[in-house]
Coordinates of C-alpha atoms and ligand atoms in Angstrom, one line a residue:
Chain D
M1 CA 0.0 0.0 0.0
K2 CA 2.5 2.5 1.1
K3 CA 4.9 1.2 -1.5
S4 CA 2.6 1.8 -4.4
Y5 CA 1.7 5.2 -3.0
L6 CA 5.4 6.1 -3.1
Y7 CA 5.7 4.6 -6.5
L8 CA 2.8 6.8 -7.7
A9 CA 4.3 9.8 -6.1
G10 CA 7.5 9.1 -7.8
L11 CA 5.8 8.7 -11.1
V12 CA 4.0 12.0 -10.6
A13 CA 7.2 13.7 -9.7
S14 CA 9.1 12.4 -12.7
L15 CA 6.2 13.3 -15.0
A16 CA 6.3 16.8 -13.4
M17 CA 10.0 17.0 -14.0
A18 CA 9.6 15.7 -17.6
G19 CA 7.0 18.4 -18.0
T20 CA 9.4 21.1 -16.7
A21 CA 12.2 19.9 -18.9
T22 CA 10.0 19.9 -22.1
Q23 CA 8.7 23.3 -21.0
A24 CA 12.2 24.7 -20.7
V25 CA 13.2 23.6 -24.2
A26 CA 9.9 24.7 -25.6
D27 CA 10.2 28.1 -23.9
D28 CA 13.5 28.6 -25.6
E29 CA 11.7 29.1 -28.9
I30 CA 8.8 31.5 -29.5
T31 CA 6.0 29.4 -30.9
R32 CA 3.3 30.3 -33.4
G33 CA 0.7 29.7 -30.7
Q34 CA 2.5 32.2 -28.5
L35 CA 2.8 34.8 -31.2
M36 CA -0.9 34.4 -32.2
A37 CA -2.0 34.6 -28.6
S38 CA 0.0 37.8 -28.1
S39 CA -2.2 39.4 -30.7
C40 CA -5.2 38.8 -28.5
K41 CA -3.6 40.7 -25.7
A42 CA -4.2 44.0 -27.4
C43 CA -7.7 43.7 -25.9
H44 CA -7.4 40.9 -23.4
N45 CA -5.2 42.2 -20.6
A46 CA -5.4 43.6 -17.1
A47 CA -6.6 47.1 -18.3
G48 CA -9.2 45.7 -20.7
A49 CA -10.4 43.4 -17.9
Q50 CA -11.4 46.5 -15.9
Q51 CA -13.7 47.4 -18.7
G52 CA -15.2 44.0 -19.0
V53 CA -13.0 42.2 -21.5
T54 CA -11.7 39.0 -19.7
E55 CA -8.0 38.7 -19.1
L56 CA -7.1 35.4 -20.8
S57 CA -3.8 34.8 -19.0
H58 CA -5.6 33.3 -16.1
F59 CA -8.2 31.5 -18.0
P60 CA -8.4 27.7 -18.4
A61 CA -7.3 26.5 -21.9
E62 CA -10.4 24.4 -22.4
I63 CA -12.7 27.3 -21.8
I64 CA -10.8 29.6 -24.2
A65 CA -10.9 26.9 -26.9
S66 CA -14.6 26.1 -26.4
Q67 CA -15.6 29.7 -26.4
M68 CA -13.6 30.5 -29.5
R69 CA -15.4 27.6 -31.3
A70 CA -18.7 28.8 -30.0
F71 CA -18.0 32.4 -31.3
R72 CA -16.8 31.0 -34.6
D73 CA -19.6 28.6 -35.1
G74 CA -22.4 31.0 -34.1
D75 CA -23.2 29.3 -30.9
R76 CA -22.4 32.3 -28.7
A77 CA -23.5 35.8 -29.6
A78 CA -20.9 38.5 -29.6
T79 CA -20.2 42.0 -30.8
I80 CA -16.7 41.4 -32.1
M81 CA -15.4 37.9 -31.2
D82 CA -17.5 36.2 -33.9
R83 CA -15.7 38.2 -36.6
H84 CA -12.3 37.4 -35.1
A85 CA -12.9 33.7 -34.3
K86 CA -13.8 32.9 -37.9
G87 CA -10.2 33.6 -38.8
Y88 CA -8.8 30.6 -36.9
T89 CA -8.7 26.8 -37.5
D90 CA -9.3 24.3 -34.7
E91 CA -5.6 23.7 -34.6
E92 CA -4.8 27.4 -34.2
I93 CA -7.4 27.9 -31.5
D94 CA -5.9 25.0 -29.6
A95 CA -2.4 26.4 -29.9
M96 CA -3.4 29.8 -28.6
A97 CA -5.5 28.3 -25.8
A98 CA -2.7 26.0 -24.8
Y99 CA -0.3 29.0 -24.6
F100 CA -2.7 31.1 -22.4
G101 CA -3.6 28.1 -20.3
R102 CA 0.0 27.5 -19.2
F103 CA -0.1 30.3 -16.6
Chain G
M1 CA 19.9 37.7 -48.8
H2 CA 20.6 34.8 -46.4
D3 CA 24.0 34.4 -44.9
F4 CA 24.0 30.7 -44.4
S5 CA 27.3 30.3 -42.6
R6 CA 26.4 32.8 -40.0
R7 CA 23.0 31.3 -39.7
N8 CA 24.5 27.9 -39.0
F9 CA 26.8 29.3 -36.5
L10 CA 23.9 30.9 -34.7
K11 CA 22.0 27.7 -34.8
V12 CA 24.8 25.9 -32.9
A13 CA 24.9 28.8 -30.4
G14 CA 21.2 28.5 -30.1
I15 CA 21.4 24.8 -29.2
T16 CA 24.1 25.4 -26.6
G17 CA 21.8 28.1 -25.2
A18 CA 18.9 25.7 -25.1
A19 CA 21.0 23.1 -23.3
A20 CA 22.0 25.7 -20.7
F21 CA 18.4 26.8 -20.2
T22 CA 17.3 23.2 -19.7
G23 CA 19.8 23.0 -16.9
I24 CA 18.8 26.1 -15.1
G25 CA 15.1 26.0 -16.0
C26 CA 14.9 29.5 -17.3
A27 CA 11.2 30.4 -17.8
A28 CA 11.3 33.0 -20.5
N29 CA 12.3 32.8 -24.2
G30 CA 15.8 33.8 -24.8
V31 CA 18.9 32.5 -26.5
Q32 CA 22.5 33.4 -26.6
G33 CA 22.4 35.2 -30.0
A34 CA 19.6 37.4 -28.9
D35 CA 21.0 37.8 -25.4
K36 CA 24.1 39.5 -26.7
A37 CA 22.4 41.8 -29.2
H38 CA 21.6 45.4 -29.1
I39 CA 18.3 46.4 -30.7
V40 CA 17.6 50.0 -31.4
V41 CA 14.0 51.1 -32.0
V42 CA 13.2 54.4 -33.7
G43 CA 9.9 55.9 -32.7
G44 CA 7.9 55.3 -29.5
G45 CA 4.5 55.3 -31.1
S46 CA 2.1 52.4 -31.5
G47 CA 4.5 50.2 -33.5
G48 CA 7.9 51.1 -32.0
A49 CA 6.9 50.9 -28.3
T50 CA 5.2 47.5 -28.9
A51 CA 8.2 46.1 -30.7
A52 CA 10.5 47.3 -27.9
K53 CA 8.3 45.8 -25.2
Y54 CA 7.8 42.5 -26.9
I55 CA 11.5 42.0 -27.7
K56 CA 12.0 42.2 -23.9
Q57 CA 9.1 39.8 -23.3
F58 CA 10.4 37.3 -25.7
S59 CA 14.1 37.7 -24.8
P60 CA 14.6 39.5 -21.5
A61 CA 18.4 39.6 -21.7
T62 CA 18.4 41.4 -25.0
R63 CA 19.4 45.1 -24.8
V64 CA 16.7 47.3 -26.2
T65 CA 17.0 51.1 -26.7
L66 CA 13.9 53.1 -27.7
I67 CA 14.6 56.5 -29.3
E68 CA 11.7 59.0 -29.3
P69 CA 11.9 62.8 -29.3
N70 CA 8.7 63.4 -27.2
A71 CA 8.5 62.7 -23.5
T72 CA 4.7 62.3 -23.9
Y73 CA 3.0 60.6 -26.8
H74 CA -0.6 61.6 -27.5
T75 CA -2.5 58.8 -29.2
C76 CA -4.4 59.7 -32.3
Y77 CA -6.9 57.1 -31.2
G78 CA -9.1 59.0 -28.8
S79 CA -8.0 62.4 -30.2
N80 CA -11.4 62.7 -32.0
W81 CA -13.0 62.3 -28.5
V82 CA -11.0 65.4 -27.5
I83 CA -12.1 67.3 -30.6
G84 CA -15.7 66.2 -29.8
G85 CA -15.4 67.8 -26.4
F86 CA -15.8 64.8 -24.1
A87 CA -12.2 63.8 -23.4
S88 CA -9.2 65.7 -22.3
M89 CA -5.6 65.7 -23.6
G90 CA -4.6 63.9 -20.4
D91 CA -6.9 61.1 -21.3
I92 CA -4.9 60.4 -24.5
A93 CA -1.4 61.0 -23.0
Q94 CA 1.0 58.0 -22.8
G95 CA 4.6 58.0 -21.3
Y96 CA 7.7 55.8 -21.2
D97 CA 8.3 55.4 -17.5
T98 CA 6.8 51.9 -17.3
L99 CA 8.7 50.7 -20.4
R100 CA 11.9 51.9 -18.7
D101 CA 11.3 51.0 -15.1
D102 CA 9.4 47.7 -15.4
H103 CA 10.5 46.4 -18.7
G104 CA 14.1 47.4 -18.7
I105 CA 14.0 49.3 -22.0
E106 CA 16.6 52.2 -22.3
I107 CA 14.7 55.3 -23.3
V108 CA 16.6 58.0 -25.2
Q109 CA 14.7 61.2 -25.7
D110 CA 16.1 62.4 -29.0
R111 CA 15.4 62.3 -32.8
V112 CA 17.3 60.1 -35.2
T113 CA 18.8 62.2 -38.0
A114 CA 20.7 59.7 -40.0
V115 CA 21.4 55.9 -40.2
D116 CA 24.7 54.5 -41.4
A117 CA 23.4 51.1 -42.5
A118 CA 26.9 49.8 -43.5
A119 CA 28.3 50.7 -40.0
R120 CA 25.0 49.7 -38.3
S121 CA 24.8 53.0 -36.4
V122 CA 22.3 55.8 -36.0
R123 CA 23.0 59.5 -35.4
L124 CA 21.0 61.5 -33.1
A125 CA 20.0 65.2 -33.3
G126 CA 21.7 65.7 -29.9
G127 CA 25.0 64.7 -31.6
D128 CA 25.5 61.2 -30.3
S129 CA 25.8 58.1 -32.3
M130 CA 24.6 54.6 -31.3
S131 CA 25.4 51.3 -32.9
Y132 CA 22.9 48.5 -33.3
D133 CA 22.7 44.8 -34.4
K134 CA 19.1 45.2 -35.6
L135 CA 17.3 48.5 -36.2
V136 CA 13.5 48.7 -35.9
M137 CA 11.8 51.8 -37.4
S138 CA 8.2 52.8 -36.8
P139 CA 8.3 56.5 -37.7
G140 CA 4.6 56.9 -38.6
I141 CA 3.7 59.3 -41.4
D142 CA 4.6 62.6 -42.8
F143 CA 2.5 64.8 -45.1
R144 CA 2.6 65.6 -48.8
Y145 CA 1.6 69.3 -48.7
D146 CA 3.1 69.5 -52.3
A147 CA 0.1 67.5 -53.5
M148 CA -2.3 70.4 -52.8
P149 CA -1.8 73.8 -54.5
G150 CA -2.1 76.9 -52.3
I151 CA -1.2 75.5 -48.9
S152 CA 2.1 74.6 -47.2
E153 CA 3.1 73.0 -44.0
A154 CA 3.6 76.4 -42.5
D155 CA -0.1 77.0 -42.7
A156 CA -0.9 74.2 -40.3
D157 CA -1.0 76.6 -37.4
R158 CA -4.1 78.2 -39.0
I159 CA -5.5 75.2 -40.8
P160 CA -4.8 72.2 -38.7
H161 CA -4.5 68.6 -40.0
A162 CA -4.8 67.2 -36.4
W163 CA -3.6 63.9 -38.0
K164 CA -0.8 63.7 -35.5
A165 CA -2.2 64.1 -32.0
G166 CA -0.9 66.8 -29.6
A167 CA -0.8 70.5 -30.2
Q168 CA -2.7 70.0 -33.5
T169 CA -5.6 68.3 -31.7
E170 CA -5.9 71.2 -29.2
L171 CA -5.8 73.8 -32.0
L172 CA -8.7 72.2 -33.9
R173 CA -10.6 71.8 -30.7
S174 CA -10.1 75.5 -29.8
Q175 CA -11.1 76.6 -33.3
L176 CA -14.3 74.6 -33.0
R177 CA -15.0 76.1 -29.6
D178 CA -14.5 79.6 -30.9
M179 CA -16.7 79.1 -34.0
P180 CA -20.0 80.8 -33.9
N181 CA -23.3 78.9 -34.0
G182 CA -24.3 78.6 -37.6
G183 CA -20.7 78.4 -38.8
V184 CA -19.4 75.9 -41.4
F185 CA -16.8 73.2 -40.6
V186 CA -15.1 71.9 -43.7
M187 CA -12.9 68.8 -43.8
V188 CA -10.7 68.1 -46.8
A189 CA -10.3 64.3 -46.5
P190 CA -7.1 62.6 -47.7
P191 CA -6.7 60.2 -50.7
N192 CA -5.8 56.5 -50.1
P193 CA -3.6 55.2 -48.6
F194 CA -3.7 57.1 -45.3
R195 CA -3.5 56.6 -41.6
C196 CA -6.8 55.3 -40.0
P197 CA -9.3 54.8 -42.9
P198 CA -12.4 55.5 -40.7
G199 CA -10.7 58.3 -38.8
P200 CA -12.0 61.3 -40.9
Y201 CA -15.6 60.0 -40.7
E202 CA -15.4 59.4 -36.9
R203 CA -14.1 63.0 -36.6
V204 CA -17.0 64.6 -38.4
S205 CA -19.4 62.4 -36.4
L206 CA -18.0 63.8 -33.1
V207 CA -17.8 67.4 -34.4
A208 CA -21.5 66.9 -35.2
H209 CA -22.1 65.6 -31.7
Y210 CA -20.5 68.8 -30.3
F211 CA -22.4 71.1 -32.7
K212 CA -25.7 69.4 -31.9
Q213 CA -25.3 70.2 -28.3
E214 CA -23.6 73.6 -28.5
K215 CA -24.1 75.1 -32.0
P216 CA -27.0 73.3 -33.6
R217 CA -27.4 75.7 -36.6
S218 CA -23.8 74.8 -37.8
K219 CA -23.0 72.7 -40.9
I220 CA -20.4 70.2 -41.8
I221 CA -19.0 69.6 -45.3
I222 CA -16.6 66.8 -46.2
L223 CA -14.8 67.3 -49.5
D224 CA -13.5 63.9 -50.4
P225 CA -11.2 62.8 -53.3
K226 CA -12.6 59.3 -52.9
D227 CA -15.9 57.8 -54.0
A228 CA -16.3 55.5 -51.0
F229 CA -15.0 55.3 -47.4
S230 CA -14.6 52.8 -44.6
K231 CA -17.8 51.7 -42.8
Q232 CA -19.7 54.1 -45.1
G233 CA -23.1 52.5 -44.8
L234 CA -22.8 52.4 -41.0
F235 CA -21.6 56.0 -40.7
E236 CA -24.4 57.3 -42.9
E237 CA -27.0 55.3 -41.0
G238 CA -25.7 56.8 -37.7
W239 CA -25.5 60.3 -39.1
A240 CA -29.1 60.2 -40.4
E241 CA -30.3 58.9 -37.0
H242 CA -28.4 61.4 -34.8
Y243 CA -27.5 64.4 -36.9
G244 CA -30.2 64.7 -39.6
D245 CA -28.7 66.6 -42.5
M246 CA -26.0 68.4 -40.6
I247 CA -23.3 66.4 -42.3
E248 CA -22.8 66.7 -46.1
W249 CA -20.3 64.3 -47.7
R250 CA -19.3 65.1 -51.3
A251 CA -17.7 62.3 -53.3
G252 CA -14.7 62.8 -55.5
S253 CA -16.6 62.2 -58.7
E254 CA -19.4 64.6 -57.6
G255 CA -17.3 67.7 -57.0
G256 CA -15.7 66.6 -53.8
R257 CA -12.1 66.6 -55.0
A258 CA -10.4 69.7 -53.6
E259 CA -8.0 71.3 -56.2
E260 CA -6.6 74.3 -54.4
I261 CA -6.9 76.0 -51.0
D262 CA -7.1 79.7 -50.7
V263 CA -5.6 80.0 -47.3
D264 CA -6.2 83.7 -46.7
N265 CA -9.9 83.4 -47.6
M266 CA -10.4 80.0 -45.9
T267 CA -11.8 78.7 -49.2
V268 CA -11.4 75.4 -50.9
M269 CA -11.7 75.2 -54.7
A270 CA -13.2 72.1 -56.2
D271 CA -14.9 70.7 -59.3
S272 CA -12.7 72.4 -61.8
G273 CA -13.2 75.8 -60.2
F274 CA -17.0 75.6 -60.2
E275 CA -17.2 75.0 -56.5
R276 CA -15.8 77.4 -53.9
V277 CA -16.4 76.3 -50.4
R278 CA -15.8 78.7 -47.6
A279 CA -15.1 77.5 -44.1
D280 CA -15.2 79.0 -40.7
V281 CA -13.0 76.1 -39.5
L282 CA -11.0 74.2 -42.0
N283 CA -9.5 70.8 -41.4
F284 CA -7.2 69.9 -44.2
I285 CA -5.8 66.4 -43.9
P286 CA -3.1 66.1 -46.5
A287 CA -2.0 63.2 -48.6
Q288 CA 0.5 61.0 -46.7
R289 CA 3.8 59.2 -47.0
A290 CA 6.1 57.3 -44.7
G291 CA 7.8 59.4 -41.9
Q292 CA 10.7 61.5 -43.2
I293 CA 13.5 59.4 -41.7
A294 CA 12.5 56.4 -43.8
H295 CA 13.0 58.5 -46.9
D296 CA 16.3 59.9 -45.6
V297 CA 17.6 56.4 -45.1
G298 CA 16.5 55.3 -48.6
L299 CA 14.0 52.7 -47.6
T300 CA 11.0 54.1 -49.5
N301 CA 9.5 53.2 -52.9
D302 CA 8.2 55.6 -55.5
A303 CA 4.8 55.9 -53.8
G304 CA 6.6 57.1 -50.6
W305 CA 6.1 54.0 -48.4
V306 CA 8.5 51.3 -47.2
P307 CA 8.3 47.9 -48.9
V308 CA 9.1 45.1 -46.5
D309 CA 9.1 41.3 -46.4
Q310 CA 5.7 40.9 -44.9
L311 CA 6.7 37.7 -43.2
T312 CA 9.0 39.5 -40.8
F313 CA 8.6 43.3 -41.7
K314 CA 12.3 43.3 -42.6
S315 CA 13.0 46.1 -45.1
E316 CA 13.6 45.0 -48.7
M317 CA 16.5 47.4 -48.8
D318 CA 18.5 46.4 -45.8
D319 CA 18.9 43.1 -44.0
N320 CA 19.3 44.6 -40.5
I321 CA 16.4 47.1 -40.6
Y322 CA 12.8 46.3 -39.9
V323 CA 10.0 48.8 -40.7
L324 CA 6.5 48.5 -39.4
G325 CA 3.4 50.5 -38.7
D326 CA 2.0 53.2 -40.9
A327 CA 5.3 53.7 -42.8
S328 CA 5.3 50.1 -44.1
V329 CA 3.5 48.5 -47.1
A330 CA 1.7 45.8 -45.2
G331 CA -0.6 44.1 -47.7
A332 CA -4.2 44.1 -46.7
M333 CA -3.5 45.5 -43.2
P334 CA -4.8 49.1 -42.8
K335 CA -2.6 51.8 -41.3
S336 CA -4.0 51.6 -37.8
G337 CA -2.7 51.5 -34.2
H338 CA -4.0 48.0 -33.9
S339 CA -2.1 46.9 -37.0
A340 CA 1.1 48.6 -35.8
N341 CA 0.7 46.9 -32.4
N342 CA 0.4 43.5 -34.0
Q343 CA 3.2 44.1 -36.4
G344 CA 5.4 45.1 -33.4
K345 CA 4.9 41.6 -32.0
I346 CA 5.7 40.0 -35.4
V347 CA 8.9 42.1 -35.7
A348 CA 9.9 41.2 -32.1
A349 CA 9.4 37.5 -32.7
A350 CA 11.2 37.7 -36.1
I351 CA 14.2 39.4 -34.6
V352 CA 14.6 37.2 -31.6
R353 CA 14.2 34.1 -33.8
E354 CA 16.7 35.3 -36.4
L355 CA 19.3 36.1 -33.8
S356 CA 18.8 32.6 -32.4
G357 CA 19.3 31.0 -35.9
Q358 CA 15.6 30.0 -36.2
E359 CA 13.3 30.3 -39.2
P360 CA 10.6 33.0 -39.0
I361 CA 7.1 32.1 -37.8
N362 CA 4.4 32.4 -40.4
P363 CA 2.4 35.1 -38.7
S364 CA -1.3 35.6 -38.1
S365 CA -2.5 38.9 -37.1
A366 CA -5.7 41.0 -36.7
N367 CA -7.1 44.5 -36.8
T368 CA -10.1 46.2 -35.2
C369 CA -11.0 49.8 -35.7
Y370 CA -13.8 51.1 -33.5
S371 CA -15.4 54.4 -34.3
L372 CA -17.7 56.4 -32.2
V373 CA -20.6 58.0 -34.0
T374 CA -21.8 59.5 -30.7
P375 CA -20.2 58.9 -27.3
E376 CA -22.7 56.1 -26.7
Y377 CA -22.9 54.7 -30.2
A378 CA -20.0 52.8 -31.8
I379 CA -19.4 50.8 -35.0
S380 CA -16.4 48.6 -35.8
V381 CA -14.5 46.8 -38.5
A382 CA -12.4 43.8 -37.9
A383 CA -10.2 41.4 -39.9
V384 CA -7.8 38.5 -39.4
Y385 CA -4.7 38.4 -41.6
Q386 CA -2.3 35.6 -42.6
Y387 CA 0.9 35.7 -44.6
Q388 CA 0.0 34.2 -48.0
D389 CA 1.8 34.4 -51.3
G390 CA 4.2 37.0 -50.2
A391 CA 1.7 39.4 -48.5
M392 CA -0.5 39.8 -45.4
S393 CA -4.0 38.9 -46.7
G394 CA -7.3 38.8 -45.0
V395 CA -8.5 35.4 -44.0
D396 CA -11.6 34.5 -46.0
G397 CA -14.8 34.4 -44.0
A398 CA -13.4 36.3 -41.0
G399 CA -13.8 39.9 -40.1
G400 CA -16.3 42.4 -41.5
V401 CA -18.2 45.3 -40.0
S402 CA -20.9 45.7 -37.4
P403 CA -24.4 44.8 -38.6
M404 CA -26.5 47.5 -40.2
G405 CA -29.7 48.4 -38.4
A406 CA -28.6 47.0 -35.1
S407 CA -30.4 48.2 -31.9
S408 CA -29.1 51.1 -29.8
S409 CA -28.1 48.6 -27.1
V410 CA -25.7 46.9 -29.5
R411 CA -24.2 50.2 -30.5
R412 CA -23.9 51.2 -26.8
R413 CA -22.2 47.9 -26.0
E414 CA -19.7 48.6 -28.8
A415 CA -19.1 52.1 -27.4
G416 CA -18.2 50.5 -24.1
Y417 CA -15.8 48.1 -25.9
T418 CA -14.3 51.1 -27.7
R419 CA -13.1 52.4 -24.4
A420 CA -12.0 48.9 -23.3
W421 CA -10.0 48.7 -26.5
Y422 CA -8.3 52.0 -25.8
D423 CA -7.4 51.0 -22.3
G424 CA -6.3 47.5 -23.4
I425 CA -4.2 48.5 -26.3
T426 CA -2.5 51.4 -24.6
H427 CA -1.7 49.1 -21.7
D428 CA -0.3 46.5 -24.1
I429 CA 1.9 49.1 -25.7
W430 CA 3.1 51.4 -23.0
G431 CA 1.9 49.7 -19.7
Ligands
LIG1 C1 -7.8 60.9 -35.8 C2 -7.2 59.5 -35.7 C3 -7.8 58.5 -35.1 C4 -7.3 57.2 -35.1 N1 -8.0 56.2 -34.5 C5 -7.5 55.0 -34.5 C6 -8.3 53.9 -33.9 O1 -9.4 54.1 -33.3 N2 -7.7 52.7 -33.9 C7 -6.5 52.4 -34.5 O2 -6.1 51.2 -34.5 N3 -5.8 53.4 -35.0 C8 -6.2 54.7 -35.1 N4 -5.5 55.7 -35.6 C9 -4.2 55.3 -36.3 C10 -3.0 55.2 -35.4 O3 -2.9 56.4 -34.6 C11 -1.8 55.0 -36.2 O4 -2.0 54.1 -37.3 C12 -0.6 54.4 -35.4 O5 -0.3 55.3 -34.3 C13 0.6 54.1 -36.2 O6 1.7 53.7 -35.4 P1 3.1 54.0 -35.9 O7 4.0 53.4 -34.9 O8 3.3 53.6 -37.3 O9 3.3 55.6 -35.9 P2 3.1 56.6 -34.6 O10 2.2 56.0 -33.6 O11 2.7 57.9 -35.3 O12 4.5 56.7 -34.0 C14 5.6 57.3 -34.7 C15 6.6 57.8 -33.7 O13 7.9 57.9 -34.3 C16 8.5 59.1 -33.8 N5 9.5 59.5 -34.8 C17 9.3 59.9 -36.1 N6 10.5 60.2 -36.6 C18 11.4 60.0 -35.7 C19 12.9 60.1 -35.7 N7 13.5 60.5 -36.8 N8 13.5 59.7 -34.6 C20 12.9 59.3 -33.5 N9 11.5 59.2 -33.5 C21 10.8 59.5 -34.5 C22 7.3 60.1 -33.6 O14 7.7 61.1 -32.7 C23 6.2 59.1 -33.1 O15 6.2 59.1 -31.7 C24 -6.0 57.0 -35.7 C25 -5.3 58.0 -36.3 C26 -5.9 59.3 -36.3 C27 -5.1 60.4 -37.0

């Protein structure tokens, strides 16, 4: 019992470390998802948030991705995001969402 | 164009850098090539300040110097709100303290007078020189007064353009304030391409807003060399709803093309001399070209703009100079603050990646231009762009303008988002 718990803890720890290592290498290169996500920050940042435009840096990746698809596919009404979201493929939405979701 | 041996060398340096970072677990982007470089940015406006800030975000160890002659930058966005009488100059003022203190950018308050591209150095009006590894230029626009007979740049202190914000904005505002009820405000709109396609039409909307409240018998005439303008249907819908027939727009083919300005008599000649339009307040917005320094450095084409590789915004004329914002030829992207902001991020990524021996990223970008028709009624145009076949092109099916005939609550929501956009983008650039 105790042994397997430790084993699991070790696994989690090594996975976490693997994650960190991959992250460090990935961080060394600016990704397309990062560059695209940076364009959203013109409106989505701390100052925009005070006027009702959500700051995405603290937003779960799945929600960003699902809301972008909803805007794009007409499932969520919007004043501007519908027109923006139609410019991105599923793959691009996921890449941006993954970048924001890291924080 | 490509120096392969140097590229390969940098690639090796980049791998070594990556290995080192894996060891110490550095969180931010950054590689040795970029870490050792000095990037000089000319112009602390929408494009230049964004590029400076994002180079630091992508590669914190890179040395970045921003050269800008003014201690305070007044955004053109929001300047029509000042002209309309419901915002102050302080509301549109931006400074450089945060870029210096929080982002580690060296700020030099001076003007670049020359660039020695071979020696990779810039000369400053103050007399100093400064060397660079990569030069970023976002000098904005200058005017082509020579394209309009009868008027010269020296007349701008009587007949403001107010197309660079600051003293010019205040001048136009004070002239409108002094104008008697029943006066005529005449705008001579610029030919394409020019900074902020919906800007002239937002301006007349907000002058009309001011007149409606304070000087309701006054009249507004737009003399336009063009036969169509940005968000035209939406503007005209809003004008009819809010200002009745106060605003008269004359298309180029219907006598709107100004041919000469009689400065002393405040009169615009149009339609082969058949039309003489007298103004109480005259707002002449001249034809435009890239900022003077881009011409001095030899980066411009015959039309007066800077051709660039739209994948990276690197000048076609020089491998170490990047030009963005209004001065550049950017495919389908309009000359706007939002475009300049996005191009600043593309340039920052392109420079850091090149210095690290990496290929450029195929960029995706966006623009949104909000316009207030009244302080509580806004319309917008948006687009998403991708690099395709050598140019930034609009992504099919995305973008477009606000719906015609929308309810006042939709217009009001967009007016709220107009202010959110202002606060957001200025924070992204200077905050
Ligand atoms: C009335 C009006 C309304 C507008 N509204 C909007 C809007 O709602 N949304 C929008 O997106 N855009 C808007 N714009 C457009 C926007 O202001 C510009 O497109 C944007 O600022 C362009 O950025 P830039 O970096 O190219 O130039 P600028 O922002 O003009 O910056 C150029 C900078 O370079 C400096 N400079 C020039 N030469 C030198 C030199 N030799 N050495 C050092 N520094 C130098 C200048 O001092 C200046 O600070 C509006 C414009 C106008 C006129």
